[in-house]
mmCIF file of C-alpha atoms in Angstrom:
data_model
loop_
_atom_site.group_PDB
_atom_site.id
_atom_site.type_symbol
_atom_site.label_atom_id
_atom_site.label_comp_id
_atom_site.label_asym_id
_atom_site.label_seq_id
_atom_site.Cartn_x
_atom_site.Cartn_y
_atom_site.Cartn_z
ATOM 1 C CA MET A 1041 0.000 0.000 0.000
ATOM 2 C CA ARG A 1042 1.964 2.963 -1.312
ATOM 3 C CA ILE A 1043 1.404 6.598 -0.427
ATOM 4 C CA THR A 1044 0.299 8.605 -3.450
ATOM 5 C CA ASN A 1045 -0.586 11.985 -1.965
ATOM 6 C CA ILE A 1046 -0.512 13.962 1.279
ATOM 7 C CA GLU A 1047 -3.427 16.372 1.392
ATOM 8 C CA SER A 1048 -3.033 19.230 3.868
ATOM 9 C CA ILE A 1049 -6.327 20.994 4.622
ATOM 10 C CA ILE A 1050 -6.935 24.212 6.560
ATOM 11 C CA LEU A 1051 -10.432 24.743 7.920
ATOM 12 C CA LEU A 1052 -11.787 28.175 8.846
ATOM 13 C CA ASP A 1053 -8.295 29.608 8.403
ATOM 14 C CA LYS A 1054 -7.149 28.119 11.735
ATOM 15 C CA LEU A 1055 -7.721 24.353 11.999
ATOM 16 C CA HIS A 1056 -5.502 21.824 10.247
ATOM 17 C CA ILE A 1057 -6.258 18.264 9.160
ATOM 18 C CA VAL A 1058 -4.269 15.869 6.980
ATOM 19 C CA LYS A 1059 -5.334 13.109 4.598
ATOM 20 C CA VAL A 1060 -2.906 10.420 3.450
ATOM 21 C CA HIS A 1061 -3.980 8.843 0.140
ATOM 22 C CA THR A 1062 -2.792 5.445 -1.094
ATOM 23 C CA ASP A 1063 -2.735 3.451 -4.305
ATOM 24 C CA GLU A 1064 -5.287 1.019 -2.846
ATOM 25 C CA GLY A 1065 -7.880 3.759 -2.444
ATOM 26 C CA LEU A 1066 -7.724 3.842 1.339
ATOM 27 C CA VAL A 1067 -7.378 7.276 2.954
ATOM 28 C CA GLY A 1068 -6.120 7.972 6.465
ATOM 29 C CA VAL A 1069 -7.128 11.073 8.413
ATOM 30 C CA GLY A 1070 -5.123 12.972 11.029
ATOM 31 C CA GLU A 1071 -5.101 16.322 12.813
ATOM 32 C CA VAL A 1072 -2.383 18.870 13.533
ATOM 33 C CA SER A 1073 -2.338 21.085 16.602
ATOM 34 C CA PRO A 1074 -3.875 24.432 15.552
ATOM 35 C CA MET A 1075 -1.152 26.686 16.938
ATOM 36 C CA ASN A 1076 -0.620 28.254 13.511
ATOM 37 C CA ALA A 1077 -2.307 26.287 10.750
ATOM 38 C CA HIS A 1078 -0.564 28.071 7.890
ATOM 39 C CA VAL A 1079 2.884 27.359 9.337
ATOM 40 C CA SER A 1080 2.197 23.666 9.972
ATOM 41 C CA HIS A 1081 0.529 23.424 6.541
ATOM 42 C CA SER A 1082 3.731 24.688 4.960
ATOM 43 C CA VAL A 1083 5.794 22.146 6.917
ATOM 44 C CA VAL A 1084 3.535 19.308 5.764
ATOM 45 C CA GLU A 1085 3.532 20.367 2.120
ATOM 46 C CA GLN A 1086 7.096 21.594 1.718
ATOM 47 C CA ALA A 1087 9.161 19.521 4.144
ATOM 48 C CA LEU A 1088 7.326 16.280 4.900
ATOM 49 C CA ALA A 1089 5.095 15.263 2.004
ATOM 50 C CA PRO A 1090 7.998 14.905 -0.470
ATOM 51 C CA LEU A 1091 9.587 12.372 1.894
ATOM 52 C CA LEU A 1092 6.527 10.127 1.811
ATOM 53 C CA ILE A 1093 5.323 9.869 -1.768
ATOM 54 C CA GLY A 1094 5.800 6.324 -3.034
ATOM 55 C CA GLU A 1095 6.650 4.947 0.424
ATOM 56 C CA GLU A 1096 4.977 1.918 2.002
ATOM 57 C CA ALA A 1097 2.230 3.364 4.205
ATOM 58 C CA THR A 1098 2.423 0.616 6.832
ATOM 59 C CA ASP A 1099 6.108 1.206 7.643
ATOM 60 C CA ILE A 1100 5.083 3.704 10.284
ATOM 61 C CA GLU A 1101 8.130 3.507 12.547
ATOM 62 C CA ARG A 1102 10.544 3.932 9.630
ATOM 63 C CA LEU A 1103 8.513 6.793 8.182
ATOM 64 C CA TRP A 1104 8.297 8.576 11.538
ATOM 65 C CA ARG A 1105 12.072 8.485 11.926
ATOM 66 C CA ARG A 1106 12.460 9.718 8.350
ATOM 67 C CA LEU A 1107 10.144 12.681 8.987
ATOM 68 C CA TYR A 1108 11.999 13.502 12.206
ATOM 69 C CA THR A 1109 15.595 13.238 10.967
ATOM 70 C CA LYS A 1110 15.541 14.474 7.380
ATOM 71 C CA PRO A 1111 14.275 18.024 8.115
ATOM 72 C CA TYR A 1112 15.815 18.051 11.606
ATOM 73 C CA LYS A 1113 16.842 21.711 11.462
ATOM 74 C CA LEU A 1114 13.154 22.640 11.530
ATOM 75 C CA GLY A 1115 12.720 21.035 14.948
ATOM 76 C CA PRO A 1116 12.860 19.121 17.136
ATOM 77 C CA GLY A 1117 9.759 20.697 18.695
ATOM 78 C CA GLY A 1118 6.894 22.918 17.641
ATOM 79 C CA ALA A 1119 5.744 23.006 14.045
ATOM 80 C CA GLN A 1120 7.788 20.034 12.843
ATOM 81 C CA LEU A 1121 6.437 17.635 15.487
ATOM 82 C CA ASN A 1122 2.905 19.037 15.158
ATOM 83 C CA ALA A 1123 3.017 18.401 11.429
ATOM 84 C CA ILE A 1124 4.484 14.915 11.904
ATOM 85 C CA ALA A 1125 1.642 14.198 14.338
ATOM 86 C CA GLY A 1126 -1.029 14.874 11.725
ATOM 87 C CA ILE A 1127 0.616 12.522 9.240
ATOM 88 C CA ASP A 1128 1.391 9.850 11.826
ATOM 89 C CA ILE A 1129 -2.194 9.762 13.121
ATOM 90 C CA ALA A 1130 -3.404 9.385 9.526
ATOM 91 C CA LEU A 1131 -0.986 6.481 8.999
ATOM 92 C CA TRP A 1132 -2.339 4.677 12.066
ATOM 93 C CA ASP A 1133 -5.856 5.308 10.789
ATOM 94 C CA LEU A 1134 -4.771 3.782 7.469
ATOM 95 C CA LEU A 1135 -3.182 0.784 9.154
ATOM 96 C CA GLY A 1136 -6.399 0.036 10.992
ATOM 97 C CA LYS A 1137 -8.445 0.366 7.825
ATOM 98 C CA ALA A 1138 -6.080 -1.942 5.928
ATOM 99 C CA ALA A 1139 -6.267 -4.522 8.725
ATOM 100 C CA GLY A 1140 -10.019 -4.102 9.223
ATOM 101 C CA LEU A 1141 -9.435 -3.408 12.921
ATOM 102 C CA PRO A 1142 -9.894 -0.437 15.266
ATOM 103 C CA THR A 1143 -6.605 1.317 15.929
ATOM 104 C CA TYR A 1144 -6.780 0.431 19.611
ATOM 105 C CA GLN A 1145 -6.527 -3.260 18.646
ATOM 106 C CA LEU A 1146 -3.227 -2.503 16.901
ATOM 107 C CA LEU A 1147 -2.021 -0.748 20.050
ATOM 108 C CA GLY A 1148 -2.489 -3.858 22.182
ATOM 109 C CA GLY A 1149 -6.248 -4.023 22.599
ATOM 110 C CA LYS A 1150 -8.423 -2.595 25.327
ATOM 111 C CA TYR A 1151 -6.944 -2.208 28.778
ATOM 112 C CA ARG A 1152 -10.203 -0.493 29.756
ATOM 113 C CA GLN A 1153 -13.541 -0.377 27.945
ATOM 114 C CA SER A 1154 -13.906 3.404 27.929
ATOM 115 C CA ALA A 1155 -12.214 6.504 29.288
ATOM 116 C CA LYS A 1156 -13.584 8.901 31.862
ATOM 117 C CA VAL A 1157 -13.196 12.582 30.981
ATOM 118 C CA TYR A 1158 -13.216 15.827 32.907
ATOM 119 C CA ALA A 1159 -14.714 19.081 31.633
ATOM 120 C CA SER A 1160 -12.022 21.559 30.605
ATOM 121 C CA SER A 1161 -13.192 25.175 30.669
ATOM 122 C CA MET A 1162 -11.038 27.377 28.437
ATOM 123 C CA SER A 1163 -12.832 30.604 29.286
ATOM 124 C CA ARG A 1164 -11.099 33.419 31.124
ATOM 125 C CA SER A 1165 -14.047 35.802 30.876
ATOM 126 C CA MET A 1166 -16.307 34.435 33.619
ATOM 127 C CA THR A 1167 -16.532 35.603 37.190
ATOM 128 C CA PRO A 1168 -15.736 33.056 39.904
ATOM 129 C CA ASP A 1169 -19.438 32.570 40.609
ATOM 130 C CA GLN A 1170 -20.224 32.055 36.918
ATOM 131 C CA GLU A 1171 -17.416 29.509 36.652
ATOM 132 C CA ALA A 1172 -18.743 27.728 39.708
ATOM 133 C CA GLU A 1173 -22.224 27.461 38.202
ATOM 134 C CA ARG A 1174 -20.746 26.088 34.996
ATOM 135 C CA ALA A 1175 -18.726 23.524 36.930
ATOM 136 C CA GLN A 1176 -21.815 22.387 38.783
ATOM 137 C CA SER A 1177 -23.691 21.962 35.488
ATOM 138 C CA PHE A 1178 -20.993 19.631 34.152
ATOM 139 C CA GLN A 1179 -20.907 17.742 37.426
ATOM 140 C CA GLU A 1180 -24.628 17.117 36.912
ATOM 141 C CA LYS A 1181 -23.912 15.884 33.354
ATOM 142 C CA GLY A 1182 -21.680 13.153 34.708
ATOM 143 C CA PHE A 1183 -18.211 14.579 33.981
ATOM 144 C CA HIS A 1184 -15.468 13.407 36.311
ATOM 145 C CA GLY A 1185 -13.971 16.752 37.263
ATOM 146 C CA TYR A 1186 -13.678 20.340 36.089
ATOM 147 C CA LYS A 1187 -10.611 22.381 35.090
ATOM 148 C CA ILE A 1188 -10.282 26.145 35.187
ATOM 149 C CA HIS A 1189 -7.892 28.422 33.290
ATOM 150 C CA SER A 1190 -7.672 31.268 35.739
ATOM 151 C CA SER A 1191 -4.781 33.587 34.900
ATOM 152 C CA THR A 1192 -2.938 35.321 32.091
ATOM 153 C CA PRO A 1193 -0.611 32.849 30.306
ATOM 154 C CA TRP A 1194 3.093 33.517 30.857
ATOM 155 C CA MET A 1195 2.285 36.580 32.962
ATOM 156 C CA HIS A 1196 5.393 36.393 35.228
ATOM 157 C CA ASP A 1197 3.352 37.258 38.334
ATOM 158 C CA ASP A 1198 1.981 40.392 36.657
ATOM 159 C CA GLY A 1199 -1.453 39.962 35.070
ATOM 160 C CA PHE A 1200 -5.020 38.767 35.477
ATOM 161 C CA ASP A 1201 -5.324 36.110 38.183
ATOM 162 C CA GLN A 1202 -8.449 34.933 39.967
ATOM 163 C CA THR A 1203 -7.287 31.402 40.723
ATOM 164 C CA ILE A 1204 -7.988 31.270 44.444
ATOM 165 C CA ALA A 1205 -11.319 33.114 44.181
ATOM 166 C CA THR A 1206 -12.514 30.816 41.410
ATOM 167 C CA VAL A 1207 -11.480 27.584 43.088
ATOM 168 C CA THR A 1208 -13.113 28.746 46.318
ATOM 169 C CA ALA A 1209 -16.391 29.470 44.505
ATOM 170 C CA VAL A 1210 -16.321 26.199 42.558
ATOM 171 C CA ARG A 1211 -15.574 24.117 45.655
ATOM 172 C CA LYS A 1212 -18.489 25.714 47.495
ATOM 173 C CA LEU A 1213 -20.958 24.580 44.807
ATOM 174 C CA VAL A 1214 -19.605 21.166 43.770
ATOM 175 C CA GLY A 1215 -18.732 19.861 47.227
ATOM 176 C CA ASP A 1216 -15.625 18.135 48.484
ATOM 177 C CA ASP A 1217 -15.697 14.971 46.359
ATOM 178 C CA PHE A 1218 -15.698 16.480 42.844
ATOM 179 C CA PRO A 1219 -12.172 16.945 41.408
ATOM 180 C CA ILE A 1220 -11.078 20.492 40.555
ATOM 181 C CA LEU A 1221 -8.041 20.973 38.327
ATOM 182 C CA VAL A 1222 -6.184 24.260 37.833
ATOM 183 C CA ASP A 1223 -4.220 25.281 34.724
ATOM 184 C CA VAL A 1224 -2.389 28.607 34.854
ATOM 185 C CA ASN A 1225 -0.393 28.312 31.615
ATOM 186 C CA ASN A 1226 3.113 29.118 32.901
ATOM 187 C CA ALA A 1227 1.941 32.132 34.896
ATOM 188 C CA TYR A 1228 4.214 32.286 37.928
ATOM 189 C CA TYR A 1229 7.703 32.635 39.242
ATOM 190 C CA GLU A 1230 8.841 29.798 41.475
ATOM 191 C CA HIS A 1231 8.153 31.408 44.856
ATOM 192 C CA THR A 1232 4.622 32.402 43.799
ATOM 193 C CA ALA A 1233 3.917 28.934 42.433
ATOM 194 C CA ILE A 1234 4.916 27.398 45.765
ATOM 195 C CA LYS A 1235 2.644 29.793 47.651
ATOM 196 C CA LEU A 1236 -0.294 29.105 45.306
ATOM 197 C CA ALA A 1237 0.296 25.353 45.390
ATOM 198 C CA HIS A 1238 -0.072 25.275 49.182
ATOM 199 C CA ALA A 1239 -3.282 27.315 48.995
ATOM 200 C CA LEU A 1240 -4.729 25.083 46.271
ATOM 201 C CA GLU A 1241 -3.855 21.982 48.249
ATOM 202 C CA ASP A 1242 -5.865 23.342 51.187
ATOM 203 C CA LEU A 1243 -8.801 23.773 48.778
ATOM 204 C CA GLY A 1244 -8.569 20.149 47.670
ATOM 205 C CA VAL A 1245 -7.420 20.813 44.095
ATOM 206 C CA TRP A 1246 -6.560 17.593 42.290
ATOM 207 C CA HIS A 1247 -3.748 18.822 40.049
ATOM 208 C CA PHE A 1248 -1.868 22.064 39.465
ATOM 209 C CA GLU A 1249 -0.952 22.420 35.794
ATOM 210 C CA GLU A 1250 1.963 24.307 34.223
ATOM 211 C CA PRO A 1251 2.538 26.837 37.011
ATOM 212 C CA LEU A 1252 6.076 27.648 35.796
ATOM 213 C CA ALA A 1253 7.862 28.434 32.549
ATOM 214 C CA ALA A 1254 7.786 25.271 30.465
ATOM 215 C CA HIS A 1255 11.528 25.247 29.859
ATOM 216 C CA ASP A 1256 12.589 25.574 33.511
ATOM 217 C CA TYR A 1257 12.797 21.938 34.558
ATOM 218 C CA ALA A 1258 15.064 22.754 37.504
ATOM 219 C CA ALA A 1259 12.408 25.060 38.969
ATOM 220 C CA TYR A 1260 9.763 22.376 38.454
ATOM 221 C CA GLY A 1261 11.970 19.981 40.381
ATOM 222 C CA ARG A 1262 12.266 22.377 43.304
ATOM 223 C CA LEU A 1263 8.498 23.020 43.222
ATOM 224 C CA ALA A 1264 7.759 19.292 43.283
ATOM 225 C CA ASP A 1265 10.052 18.884 46.280
ATOM 226 C CA ALA A 1266 8.386 21.779 48.130
ATOM 227 C CA VAL A 1267 4.688 20.862 47.783
ATOM 228 C CA ASP A 1268 2.399 17.844 48.019
ATOM 229 C CA ILE A 1269 -0.225 18.782 45.419
ATOM 230 C CA PRO A 1270 0.310 16.843 42.136
ATOM 231 C CA ILE A 1271 2.119 18.976 39.534
ATOM 232 C CA ALA A 1272 1.121 18.328 35.916
ATOM 233 C CA ALA A 1273 2.962 19.335 32.741
ATOM 234 C CA GLY A 1274 3.861 18.098 29.276
ATOM 235 C CA GLU A 1275 1.763 19.843 26.651
ATOM 236 C CA GLN A 1276 4.878 21.734 25.530
ATOM 237 C CA GLU A 1277 7.049 18.633 25.340
ATOM 238 C CA TYR A 1278 7.145 16.900 21.973
ATOM 239 C CA THR A 1279 9.475 13.908 22.211
ATOM 240 C CA THR A 1280 10.422 11.057 24.506
ATOM 241 C CA TRP A 1281 13.709 12.823 25.200
ATOM 242 C CA GLN A 1282 11.952 15.912 26.500
ATOM 243 C CA PHE A 1283 9.606 13.801 28.631
ATOM 244 C CA ARG A 1284 12.619 11.960 30.025
ATOM 245 C CA ASP A 1285 14.016 15.302 31.230
ATOM 246 C CA LEU A 1286 10.625 16.456 32.477
ATOM 247 C CA ILE A 1287 10.458 13.317 34.630
ATOM 248 C CA LEU A 1288 14.054 13.221 35.855
ATOM 249 C CA ASP A 1289 14.731 16.937 36.263
ATOM 250 C CA GLY A 1290 11.226 18.424 36.504
ATOM 251 C CA LYS A 1291 9.964 15.664 38.816
ATOM 252 C CA VAL A 1292 6.382 16.310 37.715
ATOM 253 C CA ASP A 1293 3.712 13.976 39.058
ATOM 254 C CA ILE A 1294 1.385 13.799 36.030
ATOM 255 C CA LEU A 1295 2.463 13.727 32.367
ATOM 256 C CA GLN A 1296 0.411 15.551 29.723
ATOM 257 C CA PRO A 1297 1.376 14.588 26.175
ATOM 258 C CA ASP A 1298 -0.941 15.673 23.358
ATOM 259 C CA VAL A 1299 -1.155 13.268 20.422
ATOM 260 C CA ILE A 1300 -1.633 16.037 17.848
ATOM 261 C CA LYS A 1301 1.477 17.845 19.140
ATOM 262 C CA CYS A 1302 3.973 15.199 20.271
ATOM 263 C CA GLY A 1303 4.566 13.530 16.920
ATOM 264 C CA GLY A 1304 1.407 11.424 16.860
ATOM 265 C CA ILE A 1305 0.520 7.953 18.071
ATOM 266 C CA THR A 1306 3.988 6.534 17.362
ATOM 267 C CA GLU A 1307 5.751 8.902 19.770
ATOM 268 C CA PHE A 1308 2.889 8.888 22.281
ATOM 269 C CA LYS A 1309 3.302 5.122 22.680
ATOM 270 C CA LYS A 1310 6.958 5.614 23.608
ATOM 271 C CA ILE A 1311 6.104 8.383 26.063
ATOM 272 C CA ALA A 1312 3.621 5.959 27.643
ATOM 273 C CA VAL A 1313 6.434 3.419 28.075
ATOM 274 C CA LEU A 1314 8.426 6.106 29.890
ATOM 275 C CA ALA A 1315 5.408 6.807 32.073
ATOM 276 C CA ASP A 1316 5.206 3.140 33.028
ATOM 277 C CA THR A 1317 8.958 2.908 33.571
ATOM 278 C CA PHE A 1318 8.890 5.789 36.045
ATOM 279 C CA THR A 1319 5.436 4.958 37.467
ATOM 280 C CA LYS A 1320 3.846 8.191 36.259
ATOM 281 C CA PRO A 1321 0.193 8.586 35.233
ATOM 282 C CA ILE A 1322 -0.829 10.291 31.995
ATOM 283 C CA THR A 1323 -3.620 12.849 31.847
ATOM 284 C CA VAL A 1324 -3.396 14.117 28.300
ATOM 285 C CA HIS A 1325 -3.609 17.645 26.984
ATOM 286 C CA ASN A 1326 -6.616 17.444 24.654
ATOM 287 C CA THR A 1327 -8.304 20.568 23.298
ATOM 288 C CA GLN A 1328 -9.495 19.379 19.877
ATOM 289 C CA GLN A 1329 -12.833 17.569 20.132
ATOM 290 C CA THR A 1330 -12.877 15.897 16.724
ATOM 291 C CA ILE A 1331 -9.985 13.925 15.209
ATOM 292 C CA GLY A 1332 -7.674 14.702 18.130
ATOM 293 C CA THR A 1333 -10.164 13.321 20.643
ATOM 294 C CA SER A 1334 -10.706 10.210 18.526
ATOM 295 C CA ALA A 1335 -6.965 9.530 18.308
ATOM 296 C CA HIS A 1336 -6.655 10.083 22.043
ATOM 297 C CA ALA A 1337 -9.595 7.780 22.755
ATOM 298 C CA HIS A 1338 -7.823 4.841 21.115
ATOM 299 C CA LEU A 1339 -4.781 5.586 23.267
ATOM 300 C CA TRP A 1340 -6.804 6.076 26.461
ATOM 301 C CA VAL A 1341 -8.435 2.663 26.309
ATOM 302 C CA SER A 1342 -5.245 0.816 25.324
ATOM 303 C CA THR A 1343 -2.679 2.577 27.564
ATOM 304 C CA PRO A 1344 -2.502 1.458 31.218
ATOM 305 C CA SER A 1345 -1.030 4.749 32.456
ATOM 306 C CA CYS A 1346 -4.042 6.751 31.174
ATOM 307 C CA VAL A 1347 -5.709 5.859 34.455
ATOM 308 C CA TYR A 1348 -7.209 9.181 35.555
ATOM 309 C CA PRO A 1349 -10.043 11.102 33.838
ATOM 310 C CA GLN A 1350 -8.726 12.703 30.655
ATOM 311 C CA GLU A 1351 -9.233 16.217 29.314
ATOM 312 C CA TYR A 1352 -12.240 17.131 27.179
ATOM 313 C CA ASN A 1353 -12.659 20.709 25.928
ATOM 314 C CA ILE A 1354 -16.214 21.900 26.646
ATOM 315 C CA GLU A 1355 -16.070 25.092 24.567
ATOM 316 C CA HIS A 1356 -18.010 25.692 21.371
ATOM 317 C CA ASN A 1357 -16.330 24.208 18.296
ATOM 318 C CA PRO A 1358 -17.517 25.309 14.829
ATOM 319 C CA ILE A 1359 -16.464 22.028 13.157
ATOM 320 C CA LEU A 1360 -18.385 20.022 15.747
ATOM 321 C CA ASP A 1361 -21.302 22.272 16.695
ATOM 322 C CA ASP A 1362 -22.034 24.453 13.638
ATOM 323 C CA VAL A 1363 -20.954 22.597 10.492
ATOM 324 C CA PRO A 1364 -19.908 19.148 11.760
ATOM 325 C CA ILE A 1365 -17.111 17.589 9.744
ATOM 326 C CA TRP A 1366 -17.966 14.189 11.246
ATOM 327 C CA LYS A 1367 -20.818 11.949 10.246
ATOM 328 C CA ASN A 1368 -20.359 10.079 13.550
ATOM 329 C CA PRO A 1369 -19.080 12.529 16.182
ATOM 330 C CA LEU A 1370 -17.404 10.980 19.216
ATOM 331 C CA VAL A 1371 -18.683 12.824 22.279
ATOM 332 C CA PRO A 1372 -18.873 12.043 26.005
ATOM 333 C CA VAL A 1373 -21.786 9.988 27.278
ATOM 334 C CA ASN A 1374 -22.255 10.280 31.032
ATOM 335 C CA GLY A 1375 -18.720 11.599 31.297
ATOM 336 C CA GLU A 1376 -17.097 8.764 29.352
ATOM 337 C CA ILE A 1377 -15.778 8.331 25.805
ATOM 338 C CA THR A 1378 -15.666 4.985 24.016
ATOM 339 C CA PRO A 1379 -13.853 4.826 20.654
ATOM 340 C CA TRP A 1380 -15.888 3.535 17.756
ATOM 341 C CA ASP A 1381 -15.499 -0.174 17.070
ATOM 342 C CA LEU A 1382 -14.739 0.550 13.409
ATOM 343 C CA PRO A 1383 -11.582 0.098 11.301
ATOM 344 C CA GLY A 1384 -8.893 2.685 12.014
ATOM 345 C CA LEU A 1385 -9.876 5.644 14.156
ATOM 346 C CA GLY A 1386 -13.511 5.152 13.195
ATOM 347 C CA ILE A 1387 -13.758 8.630 11.704
ATOM 348 C CA GLU A 1388 -16.300 9.163 8.961
ATOM 349 C CA LEU A 1389 -15.605 12.615 7.544
ATOM 350 C CA ASP A 1390 -18.323 14.574 5.803
ATOM 351 C CA ASP A 1391 -16.425 15.650 2.697
ATOM 352 C CA ASP A 1392 -19.089 18.217 1.790
ATOM 353 C CA ALA A 1393 -18.696 19.883 5.176
ATOM 354 C CA VAL A 1394 -14.903 19.813 4.868
ATOM 355 C CA ALA A 1395 -15.134 21.449 1.436
ATOM 356 C CA LYS A 1396 -17.475 24.116 2.770
ATOM 357 C CA LEU A 1397 -15.121 25.057 5.605
ATOM 358 C CA ARG A 1398 -11.869 24.700 3.690
ATOM 359 C CA THR A 1399 -9.849 27.908 3.351
ATOM 360 C CA ASN A 1400 -6.756 26.792 1.443
#
């Protein structure tokens, strides 16, 4: 099964999906992290696609290494790994379709039947009381926790921050047994992060996510030594080598790879081996509710270390809610997601909808 074409598609000028076409007529579908769709589109078309045409589509490990090493001066993080992820996910989708099996079967089968998810609120415009009411509504829908984003990203202690007020309001409404997670997107200096971590621990927060600059593993290590609340990080790590350093030097408690950022399913599997080796749980970074969630779902049910509830973005998504690009959307039911028992990722794209939203 030879690759004949790599189709890079931008939707609504900001979302990026990839189709891998083959000479047997099978097409695999993947998604790229939407950090800058036009940049990752250029990487796919100019740097990666020429390396794949005519190659055997099922040689995924060899192709991944080829995509990583040939244009190595574009990486090893960011746009290159994001773009590789879209292609790699599509190749795993293809492999499942060729075998007539769900991708999770190719990853070792089901370790668990479905994956619990928590509601991830991306809004920074609500008051603490409004956030609390929203959290309670998702508790009532059966979600297994609620995450807030409560400060200015990378603010260096100098910006909008209503973390403590929001957690206090949410805890008052949802009670003591409902997990609250806090993501501050690299907001603090080390001493402030330690102070906030102690306060959040007193409020029963389940995990404290990315409190420090992503690159400062030494500071993460000191933070982990100073507090008891679980520290989570990993959405800005792209390779097993970076996760190795995040574990050994950063000493984080919970790893957060994102399959549409970290080089796809191939690299995610290796990160999961690291997680098992160092006895670390994985709670993924997952903000894309369509193809990204589907790819994650196959990993969640087949990966032992994906033991805790995983992230599910609860915000409005135009390609899910307005003009759905899926014929069979995969959404939470009573706070759980079960991947479709269909070949590959189980994605049935609506090509008419894709064409309508396409902007490249």
